Structure formats: structure tokens, C-alpha cells
mmCIF file of C-alpha atoms in Angstrom:
data_model
loop_
_atom_site.group_PDB
_atom_site.id
_atom_site.type_symbol
_atom_site.label_atom_id
_atom_site.label_comp_id
_atom_site.label_asym_id
_atom_site.label_seq_id
_atom_site.Cartn_x
_atom_site.Cartn_y
_atom_site.Cartn_z
ATOM 1 C CA MET A 1 -5.665 -10.242 -21.330
ATOM 2 C CA ASN A 2 -3.516 -12.531 -19.189
ATOM 3 C CA SER A 3 -4.213 -13.317 -15.536
ATOM 4 C CA ALA A 4 -1.552 -10.826 -14.252
ATOM 5 C CA GLN A 5 -3.115 -7.983 -16.263
ATOM 6 C CA ALA A 6 -6.567 -9.013 -15.048
ATOM 7 C CA PHE A 7 -5.413 -8.989 -11.440
ATOM 8 C CA ASP A 8 -3.696 -5.576 -11.858
ATOM 9 C CA ARG A 9 -6.862 -4.157 -13.377
ATOM 10 C CA PHE A 10 -9.051 -5.644 -10.662
ATOM 11 C CA SER A 11 -6.730 -4.478 -7.882
ATOM 12 C CA LYS A 12 -6.735 -0.912 -9.250
ATOM 13 C CA LEU A 13 -10.531 -0.903 -9.380
ATOM 14 C CA ALA A 14 -10.895 -2.499 -5.919
ATOM 15 C CA ALA A 15 -8.353 -0.151 -4.315
ATOM 16 C CA ARG A 16 -10.093 2.825 -5.912
ATOM 17 C CA PHE A 17 -13.462 1.676 -4.594
ATOM 18 C CA ALA A 18 -12.141 0.747 -1.136
ATOM 19 C CA GLY A 19 -10.647 4.205 -0.698
ATOM 20 C CA ARG A 20 -13.915 6.029 -1.349
ATOM 21 C CA SER A 21 -16.479 7.169 1.192
ATOM 22 C CA ALA A 22 -19.099 4.928 -0.464
ATOM 23 C CA ALA A 23 -17.122 1.816 0.507
ATOM 24 C CA PHE A 24 -17.048 2.968 4.127
ATOM 25 C CA ILE A 25 -20.746 3.713 4.102
ATOM 26 C CA ALA A 26 -21.401 0.270 2.607
ATOM 27 C CA ALA A 27 -19.316 -1.350 5.310
ATOM 28 C CA VAL A 28 -21.141 0.563 8.048
ATOM 29 C CA ALA A 29 -24.488 -0.410 6.447
ATOM 30 C CA ILE A 30 -23.519 -4.064 6.400
ATOM 31 C CA ILE A 31 -22.434 -3.954 10.041
ATOM 32 C CA ALA A 32 -25.686 -2.163 10.950
ATOM 33 C CA ALA A 33 -27.714 -4.739 9.108
ATOM 34 C CA TRP A 34 -25.804 -7.496 10.930
ATOM 35 C CA LEU A 35 -26.449 -5.857 14.285
ATOM 36 C CA VAL A 36 -30.170 -5.347 13.609
ATOM 37 C CA SER A 37 -30.510 -8.972 12.525
ATOM 38 C CA GLY A 38 -29.101 -10.122 15.911
ATOM 39 C CA PRO A 39 -32.471 -10.490 17.664
ATOM 40 C CA LEU A 40 -33.875 -12.310 14.662
ATOM 41 C CA PHE A 41 -31.136 -14.960 15.000
ATOM 42 C CA GLY A 42 -31.083 -14.894 18.787
ATOM 43 C CA PHE A 43 -27.554 -13.487 18.820
ATOM 44 C CA SER A 44 -26.452 -17.085 18.139
ATOM 45 C CA ASP A 45 -22.942 -18.300 17.676
ATOM 46 C CA THR A 46 -23.653 -18.773 13.979
ATOM 47 C CA TRP A 47 -24.789 -15.159 13.763
ATOM 48 C CA GLN A 48 -21.495 -14.022 15.327
ATOM 49 C CA LEU A 49 -19.473 -16.428 13.149
ATOM 50 C CA VAL A 50 -20.956 -14.897 9.955
ATOM 51 C CA ILE A 51 -19.535 -11.442 10.636
ATOM 52 C CA ASN A 52 -16.253 -12.812 12.045
ATOM 53 C CA THR A 53 -15.716 -14.993 8.968
ATOM 54 C CA ALA A 54 -16.724 -12.307 6.514
ATOM 55 C CA THR A 55 -14.484 -9.662 8.020
ATOM 56 C CA THR A 56 -11.552 -12.083 8.237
ATOM 57 C CA VAL A 57 -11.836 -13.127 4.600
ATOM 58 C CA ILE A 58 -12.194 -9.546 3.445
ATOM 59 C CA THR A 59 -9.218 -8.454 5.476
ATOM 60 C CA PHE A 60 -7.108 -11.315 4.178
ATOM 61 C CA LEU A 61 -7.918 -10.486 0.552
ATOM 62 C CA MET A 62 -7.447 -6.780 1.090
ATOM 63 C CA VAL A 63 -3.877 -7.380 2.246
ATOM 64 C CA PHE A 64 -2.973 -8.670 -1.236
ATOM 65 C CA LEU A 65 -4.826 -5.861 -3.014
ATOM 66 C CA ILE A 66 -3.079 -3.234 -0.859
ATOM 67 C CA GLN A 67 0.323 -4.832 -1.383
ATOM 68 C CA ASN A 68 -0.187 -4.877 -5.130
ATOM 69 C CA THR A 69 -1.335 -1.305 -5.212
ATOM 70 C CA GLN A 70 1.465 -0.049 -2.946
ATOM 71 C CA GLY A 71 4.105 -2.051 -4.855
ATOM 72 C CA ARG A 72 2.926 -0.562 -8.185
ATOM 73 C CA ASP A 73 2.822 2.977 -6.719
ATOM 74 C CA ALA A 74 6.309 2.580 -5.155
ATOM 75 C CA GLU A 75 7.693 1.388 -8.558
ATOM 76 C CA ALA A 76 6.102 4.401 -10.312
ATOM 77 C CA ILE A 77 7.484 6.849 -7.777
ATOM 78 C CA GLN A 78 10.938 5.188 -8.057
ATOM 79 C CA ILE A 79 10.881 5.522 -11.878
ATOM 80 C CA LYS A 80 9.897 9.242 -11.527
ATOM 81 C CA LEU A 81 12.688 9.814 -9.023
ATOM 82 C CA ASP A 82 15.166 8.058 -11.293
ATOM 83 C CA GLU A 83 14.138 10.312 -14.167
ATOM 84 C CA LEU A 84 14.612 13.388 -12.010
ATOM 85 C CA ILE A 85 18.093 12.194 -10.987
ATOM 86 C CA ARG A 86 18.942 11.307 -14.565
ATOM 87 C CA SER A 87 17.842 14.663 -15.875
ATOM 88 C CA SER A 88 19.624 16.735 -13.272
ATOM 89 C CA GLY A 89 23.138 17.493 -14.331
ATOM 90 C CA SER A 90 24.538 17.810 -10.792
ATOM 91 C CA ALA A 91 22.878 14.709 -9.406
ATOM 92 C CA SER A 92 24.680 11.406 -9.024
ATOM 93 C CA ASN A 93 23.341 8.796 -11.457
ATOM 94 C CA ALA A 94 24.762 6.135 -9.207
ATOM 95 C CA LEU A 95 21.795 6.737 -6.872
ATOM 96 C CA MET A 96 19.291 5.706 -9.489
ATOM 97 C CA ASP A 97 19.164 2.107 -8.212
ATOM 98 C CA VAL A 98 19.961 2.809 -4.628
ATOM 99 C CA GLU A 99 17.027 0.704 -3.419
ATOM 100 C CA GLU A 100 18.838 -2.355 -4.811
ATOM 101 C CA LEU A 101 21.945 -1.872 -2.707
ATOM 102 C CA ASP A 102 22.828 -3.752 0.451
ATOM 103 C CA ASP A 103 22.187 -2.262 3.879
ATOM 104 C CA ALA A 104 25.818 -1.308 4.543
ATOM 105 C CA THR A 105 26.045 0.664 1.289
ATOM 106 C CA LEU A 106 22.684 2.310 2.032
ATOM 107 C CA ASP A 107 23.887 3.317 5.498
ATOM 108 C CA SER A 108 26.994 4.781 3.918
ATOM 109 C CA HIS A 109 24.910 6.874 1.498
ATOM 110 C CA ARG A 110 22.551 7.925 4.284
ATOM 111 C CA ALA A 111 25.486 9.041 6.427
ATOM 112 C CA ARG A 112 26.924 11.055 3.563
ATOM 113 C CA TYR A 113 23.642 12.889 2.931
ATOM 114 C CA GLU A 114 23.029 13.444 6.622
ATOM 115 C CA LEU A 115 26.484 15.062 6.818
ATOM 116 C CA LEU A 116 25.701 17.210 3.766
ATOM 117 C CA ALA A 117 22.387 18.272 5.344
ATOM 118 C CA ARG A 118 24.031 19.106 8.673
ATOM 119 C CA GLN A 119 26.709 21.159 6.950
ATOM 120 C CA SER A 120 24.097 23.019 4.929
ATOM 121 C CA ARG A 121 22.151 23.872 8.145
ATOM 122 C CA GLU A 122 25.285 25.074 9.865
ATOM 123 C CA SER A 123 26.351 27.395 7.065
#
């Protein structure tokens, strides 16, 4: 297994875990333990730095995991939409890679479909 596959596998597992109630409960338990330990450490600057550093590092790493997961999900949805477009006889196959077009072309397509929607509502 290469490093890209290992990261994909790890990111899937981490995203699955992070989205569960057990992860939220674990986070709340860690924060509660940190709060309770405050008097033991005299609410020192180091005590505060520990939670600030930990949450910053976790947030920084989660950004990459979320980006990986959302990117993969977006690609999968795009492939499914492309298949639906391809399999529909009346759909325009030119729209299968619409996400790759420049902004002006996208605006042109959007205007066309907004016009079609407006005409459909009016009739």
C-alpha cells in the first residue's frame, strides 16, 4: 500500500470517527478533564497553553482530513451525475465536464438553465 492509499484509508476512518457521537463525547470528556485539572495546576499559563496547543493542532490536521473527504465525495457525486447525464437520452453530454469550464461559460450555462426554469414555472 503506497502513502496516498494509506492516507486515504486513514482519512476515511478518521472522518467516520470524527462524525460520530462518541468523538464528541470524547472531546467533551477531554475538555472536562482539563477543566477539572485546573486547580491542580493552579490555572497556570502552561495549563492553558496545553489545551490551546492541542486544539490548534487538532483543528489544523482536521482541515486536511475534511478537505480530503469532501474532495473524494465531490468526485464520487460528479461521477454519478455524469453517469446520469450520459444515460439520459435527452440530456446534453456536453455538461458532463461542466465543472472544468471557465467562469464565463459556466455563467452562460447557468443563465440558459435559469431561463428554462423560469419558462417552465410560467407555463
